[in-house]
GROMACS .gro file of C-alpha atoms in nm:
model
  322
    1UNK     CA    1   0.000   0.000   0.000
    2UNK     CA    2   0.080   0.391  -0.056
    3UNK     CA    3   0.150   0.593   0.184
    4UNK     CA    4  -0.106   0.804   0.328
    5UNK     CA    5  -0.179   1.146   0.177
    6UNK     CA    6  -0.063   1.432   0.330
    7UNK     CA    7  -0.271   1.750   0.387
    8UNK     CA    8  -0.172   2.084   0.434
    9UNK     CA    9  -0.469   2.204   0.678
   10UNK     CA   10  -0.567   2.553   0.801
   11UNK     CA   11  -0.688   2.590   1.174
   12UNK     CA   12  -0.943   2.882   1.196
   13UNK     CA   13  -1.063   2.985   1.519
   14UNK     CA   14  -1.066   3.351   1.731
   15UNK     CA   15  -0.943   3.176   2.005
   16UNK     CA   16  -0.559   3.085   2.023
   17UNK     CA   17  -0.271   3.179   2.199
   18UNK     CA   18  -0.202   3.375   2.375
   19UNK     CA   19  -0.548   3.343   2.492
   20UNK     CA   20  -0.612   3.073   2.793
   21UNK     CA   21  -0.884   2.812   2.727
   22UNK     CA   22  -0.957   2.436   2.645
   23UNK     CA   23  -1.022   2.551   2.238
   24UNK     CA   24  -0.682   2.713   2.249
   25UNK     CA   25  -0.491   2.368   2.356
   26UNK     CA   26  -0.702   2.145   2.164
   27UNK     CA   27  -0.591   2.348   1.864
   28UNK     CA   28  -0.249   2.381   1.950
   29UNK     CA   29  -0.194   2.007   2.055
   30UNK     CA   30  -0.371   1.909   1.770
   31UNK     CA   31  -0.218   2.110   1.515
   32UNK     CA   32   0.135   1.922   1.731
   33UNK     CA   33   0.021   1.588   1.628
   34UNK     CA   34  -0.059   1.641   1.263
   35UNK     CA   35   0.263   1.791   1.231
   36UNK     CA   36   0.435   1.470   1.336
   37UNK     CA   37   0.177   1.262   1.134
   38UNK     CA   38   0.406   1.471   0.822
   39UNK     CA   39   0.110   1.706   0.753
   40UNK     CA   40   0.140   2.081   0.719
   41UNK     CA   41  -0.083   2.277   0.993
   42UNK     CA   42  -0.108   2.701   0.956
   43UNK     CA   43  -0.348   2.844   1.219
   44UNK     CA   44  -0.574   3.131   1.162
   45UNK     CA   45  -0.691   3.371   1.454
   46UNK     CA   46  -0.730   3.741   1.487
   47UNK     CA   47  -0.429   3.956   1.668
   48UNK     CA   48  -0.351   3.977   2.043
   49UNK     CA   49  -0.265   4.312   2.130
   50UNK     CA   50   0.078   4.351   1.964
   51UNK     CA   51   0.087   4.008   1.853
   52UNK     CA   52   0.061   4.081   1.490
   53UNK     CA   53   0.166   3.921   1.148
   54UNK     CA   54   0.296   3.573   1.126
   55UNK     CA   55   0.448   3.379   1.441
   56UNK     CA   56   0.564   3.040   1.443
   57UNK     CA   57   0.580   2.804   1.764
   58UNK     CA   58   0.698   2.487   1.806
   59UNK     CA   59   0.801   2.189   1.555
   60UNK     CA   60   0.725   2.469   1.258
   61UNK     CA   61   0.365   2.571   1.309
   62UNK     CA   62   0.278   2.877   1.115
   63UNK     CA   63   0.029   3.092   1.322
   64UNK     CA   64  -0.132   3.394   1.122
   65UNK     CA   65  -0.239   3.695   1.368
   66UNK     CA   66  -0.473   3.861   1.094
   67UNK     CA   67  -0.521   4.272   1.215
   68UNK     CA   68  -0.873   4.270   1.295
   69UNK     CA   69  -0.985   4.373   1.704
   70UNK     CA   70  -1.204   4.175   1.899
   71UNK     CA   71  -1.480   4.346   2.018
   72UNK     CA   72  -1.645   4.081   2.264
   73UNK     CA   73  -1.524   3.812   2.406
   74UNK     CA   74  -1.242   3.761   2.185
   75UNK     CA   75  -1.483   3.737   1.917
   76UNK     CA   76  -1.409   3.944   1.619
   77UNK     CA   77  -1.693   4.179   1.433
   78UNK     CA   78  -1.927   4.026   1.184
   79UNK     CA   79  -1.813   4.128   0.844
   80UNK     CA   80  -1.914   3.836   0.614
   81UNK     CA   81  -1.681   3.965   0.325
   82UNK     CA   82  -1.442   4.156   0.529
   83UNK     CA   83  -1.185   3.841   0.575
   84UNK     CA   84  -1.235   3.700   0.245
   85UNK     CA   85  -0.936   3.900   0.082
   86UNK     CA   86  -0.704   3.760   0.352
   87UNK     CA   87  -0.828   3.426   0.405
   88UNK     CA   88  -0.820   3.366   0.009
   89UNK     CA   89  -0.452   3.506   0.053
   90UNK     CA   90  -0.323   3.244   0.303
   91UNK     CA   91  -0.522   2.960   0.136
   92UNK     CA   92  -0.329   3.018  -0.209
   93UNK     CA   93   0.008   3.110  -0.025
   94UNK     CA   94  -0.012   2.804   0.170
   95UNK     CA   95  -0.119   2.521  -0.055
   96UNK     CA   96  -0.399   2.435   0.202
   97UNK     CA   97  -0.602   2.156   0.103
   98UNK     CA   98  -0.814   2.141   0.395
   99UNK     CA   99  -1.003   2.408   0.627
  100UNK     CA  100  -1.105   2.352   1.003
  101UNK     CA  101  -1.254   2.568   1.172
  102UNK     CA  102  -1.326   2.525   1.557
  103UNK     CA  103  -1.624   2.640   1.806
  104UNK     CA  104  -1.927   2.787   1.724
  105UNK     CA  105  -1.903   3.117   1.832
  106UNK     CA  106  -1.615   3.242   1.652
  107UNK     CA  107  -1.742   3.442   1.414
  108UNK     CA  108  -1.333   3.429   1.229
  109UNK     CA  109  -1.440   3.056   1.188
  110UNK     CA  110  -1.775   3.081   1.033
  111UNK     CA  111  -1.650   3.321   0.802
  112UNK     CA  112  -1.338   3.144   0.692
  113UNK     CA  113  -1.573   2.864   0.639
  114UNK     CA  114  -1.807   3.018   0.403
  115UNK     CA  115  -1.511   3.171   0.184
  116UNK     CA  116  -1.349   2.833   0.190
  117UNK     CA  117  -1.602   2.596   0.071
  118UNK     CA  118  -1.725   2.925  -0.173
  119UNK     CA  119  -1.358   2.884  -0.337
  120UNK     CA  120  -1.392   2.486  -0.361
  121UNK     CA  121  -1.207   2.350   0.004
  122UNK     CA  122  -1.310   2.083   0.172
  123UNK     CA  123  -1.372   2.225   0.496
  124UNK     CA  124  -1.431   2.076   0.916
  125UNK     CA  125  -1.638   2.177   1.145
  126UNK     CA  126  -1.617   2.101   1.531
  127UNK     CA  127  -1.782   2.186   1.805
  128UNK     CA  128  -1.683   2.220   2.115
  129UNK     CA  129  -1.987   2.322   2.374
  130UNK     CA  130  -2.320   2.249   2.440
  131UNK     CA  131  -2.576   2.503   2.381
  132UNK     CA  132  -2.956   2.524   2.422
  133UNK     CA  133  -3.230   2.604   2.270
  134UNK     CA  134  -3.455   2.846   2.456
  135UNK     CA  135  -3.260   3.168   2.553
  136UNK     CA  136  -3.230   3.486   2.265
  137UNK     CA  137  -2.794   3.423   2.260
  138UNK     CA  138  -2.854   3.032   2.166
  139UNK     CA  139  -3.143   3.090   1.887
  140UNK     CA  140  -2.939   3.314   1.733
  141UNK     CA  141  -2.629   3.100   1.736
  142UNK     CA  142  -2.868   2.789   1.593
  143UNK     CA  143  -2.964   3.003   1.342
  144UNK     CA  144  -2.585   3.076   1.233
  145UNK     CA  145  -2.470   2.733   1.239
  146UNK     CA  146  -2.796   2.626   0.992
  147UNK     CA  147  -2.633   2.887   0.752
  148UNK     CA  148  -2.289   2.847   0.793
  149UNK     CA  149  -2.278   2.409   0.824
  150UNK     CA  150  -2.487   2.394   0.524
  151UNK     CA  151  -2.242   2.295   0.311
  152UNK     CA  152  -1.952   2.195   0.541
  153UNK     CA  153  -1.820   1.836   0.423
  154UNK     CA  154  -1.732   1.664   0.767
  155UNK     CA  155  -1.822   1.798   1.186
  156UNK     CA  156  -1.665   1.664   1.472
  157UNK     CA  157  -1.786   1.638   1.822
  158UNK     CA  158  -1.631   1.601   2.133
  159UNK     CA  159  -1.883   1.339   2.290
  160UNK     CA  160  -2.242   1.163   2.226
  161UNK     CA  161  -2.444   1.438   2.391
  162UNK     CA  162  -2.221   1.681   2.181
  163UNK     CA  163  -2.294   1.518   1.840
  164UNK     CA  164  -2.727   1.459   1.968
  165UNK     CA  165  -2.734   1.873   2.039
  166UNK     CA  166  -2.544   2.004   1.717
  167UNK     CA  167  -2.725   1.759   1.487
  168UNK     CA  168  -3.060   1.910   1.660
  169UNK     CA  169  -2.905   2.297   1.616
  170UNK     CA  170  -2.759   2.283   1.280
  171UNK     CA  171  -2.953   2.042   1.096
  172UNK     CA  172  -2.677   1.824   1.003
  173UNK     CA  173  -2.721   1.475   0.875
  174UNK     CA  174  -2.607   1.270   1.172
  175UNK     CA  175  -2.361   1.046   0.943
  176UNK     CA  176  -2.189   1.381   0.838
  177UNK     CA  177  -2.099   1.416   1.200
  178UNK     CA  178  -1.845   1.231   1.394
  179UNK     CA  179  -1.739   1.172   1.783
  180UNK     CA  180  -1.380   1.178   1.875
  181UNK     CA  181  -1.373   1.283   2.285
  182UNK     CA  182  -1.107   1.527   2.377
  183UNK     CA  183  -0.774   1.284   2.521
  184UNK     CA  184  -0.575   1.371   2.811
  185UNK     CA  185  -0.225   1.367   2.788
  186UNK     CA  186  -0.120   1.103   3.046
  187UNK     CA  187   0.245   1.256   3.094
  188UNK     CA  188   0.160   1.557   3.176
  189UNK     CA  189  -0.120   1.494   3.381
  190UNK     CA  190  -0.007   1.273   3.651
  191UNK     CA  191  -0.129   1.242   4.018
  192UNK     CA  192   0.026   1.394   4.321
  193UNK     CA  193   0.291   1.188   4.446
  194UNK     CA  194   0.171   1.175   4.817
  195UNK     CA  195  -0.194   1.173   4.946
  196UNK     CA  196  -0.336   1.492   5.097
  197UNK     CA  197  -0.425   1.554   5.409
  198UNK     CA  198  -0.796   1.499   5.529
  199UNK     CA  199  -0.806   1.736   5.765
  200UNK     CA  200  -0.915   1.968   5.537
  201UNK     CA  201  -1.129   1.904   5.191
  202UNK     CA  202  -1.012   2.099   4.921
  203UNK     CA  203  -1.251   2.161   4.602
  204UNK     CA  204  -1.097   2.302   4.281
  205UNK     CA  205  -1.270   2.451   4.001
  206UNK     CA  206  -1.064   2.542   3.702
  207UNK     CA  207  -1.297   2.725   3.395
  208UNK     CA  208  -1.371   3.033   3.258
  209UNK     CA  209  -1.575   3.211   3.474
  210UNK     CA  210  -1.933   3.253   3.231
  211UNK     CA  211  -2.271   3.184   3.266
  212UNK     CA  212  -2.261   2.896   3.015
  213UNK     CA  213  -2.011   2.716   3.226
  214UNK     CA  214  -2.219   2.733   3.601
  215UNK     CA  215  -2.050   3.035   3.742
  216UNK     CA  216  -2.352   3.199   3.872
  217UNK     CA  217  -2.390   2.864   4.050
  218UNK     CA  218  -2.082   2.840   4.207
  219UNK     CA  219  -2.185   3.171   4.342
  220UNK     CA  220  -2.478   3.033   4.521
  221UNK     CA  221  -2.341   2.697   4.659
  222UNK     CA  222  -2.027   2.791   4.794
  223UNK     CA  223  -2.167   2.991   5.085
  224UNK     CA  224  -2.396   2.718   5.124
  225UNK     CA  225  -2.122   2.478   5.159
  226UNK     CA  226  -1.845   2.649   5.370
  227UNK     CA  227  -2.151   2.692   5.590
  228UNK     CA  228  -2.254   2.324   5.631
  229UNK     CA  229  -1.860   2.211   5.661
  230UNK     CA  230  -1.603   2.398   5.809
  231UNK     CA  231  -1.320   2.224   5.674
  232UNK     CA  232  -1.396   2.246   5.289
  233UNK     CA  233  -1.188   2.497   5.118
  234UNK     CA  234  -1.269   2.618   4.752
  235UNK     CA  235  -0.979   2.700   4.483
  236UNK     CA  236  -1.162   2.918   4.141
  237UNK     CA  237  -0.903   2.893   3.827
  238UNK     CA  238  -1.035   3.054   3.569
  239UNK     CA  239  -1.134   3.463   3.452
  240UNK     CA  240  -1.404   3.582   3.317
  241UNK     CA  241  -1.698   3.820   3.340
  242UNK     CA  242  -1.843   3.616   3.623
  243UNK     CA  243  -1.553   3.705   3.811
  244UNK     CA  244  -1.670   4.034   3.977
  245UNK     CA  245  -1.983   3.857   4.099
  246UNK     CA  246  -1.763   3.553   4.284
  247UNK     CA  247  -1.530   3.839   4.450
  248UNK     CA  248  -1.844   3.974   4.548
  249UNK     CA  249  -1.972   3.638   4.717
  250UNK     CA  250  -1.678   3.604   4.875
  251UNK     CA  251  -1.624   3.972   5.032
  252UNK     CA  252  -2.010   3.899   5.107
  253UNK     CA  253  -1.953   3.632   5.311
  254UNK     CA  254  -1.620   3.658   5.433
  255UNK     CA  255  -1.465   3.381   5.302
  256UNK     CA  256  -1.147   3.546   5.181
  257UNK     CA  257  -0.951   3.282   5.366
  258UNK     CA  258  -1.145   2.949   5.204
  259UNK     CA  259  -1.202   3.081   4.877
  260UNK     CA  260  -0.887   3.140   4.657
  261UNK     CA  261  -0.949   3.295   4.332
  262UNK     CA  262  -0.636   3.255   4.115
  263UNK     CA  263  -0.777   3.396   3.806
  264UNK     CA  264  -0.625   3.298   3.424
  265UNK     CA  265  -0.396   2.975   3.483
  266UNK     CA  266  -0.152   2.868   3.239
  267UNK     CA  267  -0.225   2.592   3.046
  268UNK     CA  268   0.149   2.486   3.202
  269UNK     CA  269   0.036   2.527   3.577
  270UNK     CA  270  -0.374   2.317   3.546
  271UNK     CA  271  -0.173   2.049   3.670
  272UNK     CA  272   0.006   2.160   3.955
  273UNK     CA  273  -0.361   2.361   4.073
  274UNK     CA  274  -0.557   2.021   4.028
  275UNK     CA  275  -0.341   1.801   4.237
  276UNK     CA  276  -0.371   2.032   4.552
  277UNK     CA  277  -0.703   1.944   4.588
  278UNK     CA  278  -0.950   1.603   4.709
  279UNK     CA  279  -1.258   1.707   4.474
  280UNK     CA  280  -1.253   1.881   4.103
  281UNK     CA  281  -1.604   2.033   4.040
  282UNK     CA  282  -1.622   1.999   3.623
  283UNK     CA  283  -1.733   2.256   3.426
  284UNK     CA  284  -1.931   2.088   3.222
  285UNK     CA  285  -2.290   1.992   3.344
  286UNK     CA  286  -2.148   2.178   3.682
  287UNK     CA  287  -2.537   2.199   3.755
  288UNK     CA  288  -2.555   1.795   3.814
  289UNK     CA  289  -2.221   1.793   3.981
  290UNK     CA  290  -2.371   2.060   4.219
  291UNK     CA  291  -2.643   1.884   4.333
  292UNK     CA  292  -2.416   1.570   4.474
  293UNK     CA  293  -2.132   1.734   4.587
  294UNK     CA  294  -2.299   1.817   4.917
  295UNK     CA  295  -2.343   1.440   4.897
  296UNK     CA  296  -2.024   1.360   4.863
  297UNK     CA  297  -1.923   1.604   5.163
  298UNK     CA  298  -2.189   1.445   5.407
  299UNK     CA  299  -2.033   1.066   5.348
  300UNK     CA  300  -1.620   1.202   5.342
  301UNK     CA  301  -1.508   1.063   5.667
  302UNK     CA  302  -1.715   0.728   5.633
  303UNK     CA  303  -1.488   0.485   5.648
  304UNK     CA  304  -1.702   0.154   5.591
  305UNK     CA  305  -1.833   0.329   5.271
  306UNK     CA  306  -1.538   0.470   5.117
  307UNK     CA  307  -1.591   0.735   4.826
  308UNK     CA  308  -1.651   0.529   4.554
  309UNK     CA  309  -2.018   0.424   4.717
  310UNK     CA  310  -2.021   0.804   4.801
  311UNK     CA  311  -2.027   0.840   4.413
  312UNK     CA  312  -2.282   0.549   4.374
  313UNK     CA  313  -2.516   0.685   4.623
  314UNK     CA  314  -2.508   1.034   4.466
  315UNK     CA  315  -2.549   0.882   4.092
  316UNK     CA  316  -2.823   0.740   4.224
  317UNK     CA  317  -2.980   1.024   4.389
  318UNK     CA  318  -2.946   1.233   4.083
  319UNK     CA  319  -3.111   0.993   3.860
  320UNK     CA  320  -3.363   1.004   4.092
  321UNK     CA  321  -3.423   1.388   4.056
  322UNK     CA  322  -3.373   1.370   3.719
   0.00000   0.00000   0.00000
């Protein structure tokens, strides 16, 4: 047999370095592995304060910082024809034979998109989030993704749920729409060396502080909790607009000594945050983790039950609810 054929893709997205986030490394790590696979990976974003022009990081890969300002949450304004001149510039320049663009709300990707597939790319889609259905922000965004993944050859999802909500938003066939979950790089992400200390339960939350992601609920539980038990201690990675209100919570409360907010962490430090603590609340679906953590807290020191019937009993309480 041949060898495999080797693409030369472009990675479109608003979100990139220097900007912290989970789309950021999933593009960059990505982008790392093709490269080894022999395949040729440029990345498209919009420019970081001075970062400008064309960069390159590691093992080659060409990063363009195109001139245009974000004007809301790193998302650059809708233009439609604005970035085809440039984006038709890098596609010819670099060969590309393949377009992906990443998460629905960057409006760089969408556009990039819709200029590729208009010149004759083949062109990726994937989706990173969950989104619903009811609220004005999530119509509109359904609405967008109907237009723009109209014509897009191949979407990717990060899980089952993932691929059962974008095939209900954008109207994609469901065989044009694959599941790969996001992998964790086992060297990197090792457990701590010693056990920690019971004396004290420490609860870390690492995610950008938004609505989407269950900030506003972290605002209401963790009073709730450091009231019920005194030794649980929280730890908030993460920044974000939700930000002021947690500050608030905790000035609120007084709970400036067992709340530490750390704000943005390096992609480089998630590690060393995570293993200082017994419990990581997840972002995603915080609002089911919520409801058994208190769970969780009430069974700790049980020693005939151990925390693994801790998670049992709380599974089984939710489904309950649910």
């Amino acid at each position: 047999m041949g060898e495999p054929e080797k693409h030369r893709i472009l990675m479109v997205s608003d979100f990139f370095y220097p900007n912290f986030g989970g789309v950021e490394n999933h593009i960059y790590y990505l982008s790392q592995c093709l490269i080894k696979e022999g395949h040729k990976v440029v990345v498209m974003t919009h420019a970081y304060q001075n970062r400008s022009g064309v960069r390159y990081m590691t093992n080659g890969l060409k990063v363009y910082y195109v001139p245009w300002k974000p004007f809301l949450m790193q998302n650059t304004l809708p233009t439609f024809f604005g970035t085809l001149s440039i984006t038709r510039t890098i596609l010819i320049r670099e060969k590309i034979s393949l377009v992906h663009g990443h998460q629905a709300f960057s409006t760089l990707c969408h556009e990039a998109l819709m200029h590729a597939r208009t010149m004759g790319y083949k062109v990726v889609f994937t989706d990173h989030s969950l989104y619903g259905f009811s609220d004005v922000g999530s119509i509109h965004m359904n609405k967008v993704l109907q237009f723009t993944l109209a014509d897009v050859t191949q979407a990717i999802c990060v899980s089952h749920t993932s691929k059962e909500n974008t095939v209900l938003r954008s109207g994609l066939p469901p065989e044009k729409v694959y599941v790969i979950p996001n992998a964790v790089d086992t060297a990197m992400f090792t457990p701590a060396p010693e056990r920690l200390s019971r004396d004290e339960i420490v609860i870390v939350v690492i995610s950008r502080l938004v609505y989407r992601k269950g900030a506003d609920l972290l605002v209401e539980v963790i009073p709730e909790v450091c009231r019920l038990h005194p030794n649980v201690r929280f730890i908030v990675g993460g920044d974000g607009p939700k930000r002021v209100r947690l500050e608030e919570m905790r000035e609120k409360h007084s709970l400036q000594d067992r709340v530490d907010m750390l704000g943005a962490v390096p992609h480089a430090k998630v590690r060393s945050v995570l293993i200082t603590g017994h419990i990581f609340l997840n972002r995603f679906f915080q609002m089911i983790w919520l409801f058994w953590l208190r769970q969780i807290l009430q069974l700790w020191f049980t020693p005939s039950q151990g925390l693994y019937i801790c998670f049992l009993r709380s599974i089984h309480k939710i489904c309950t609810i649910v």
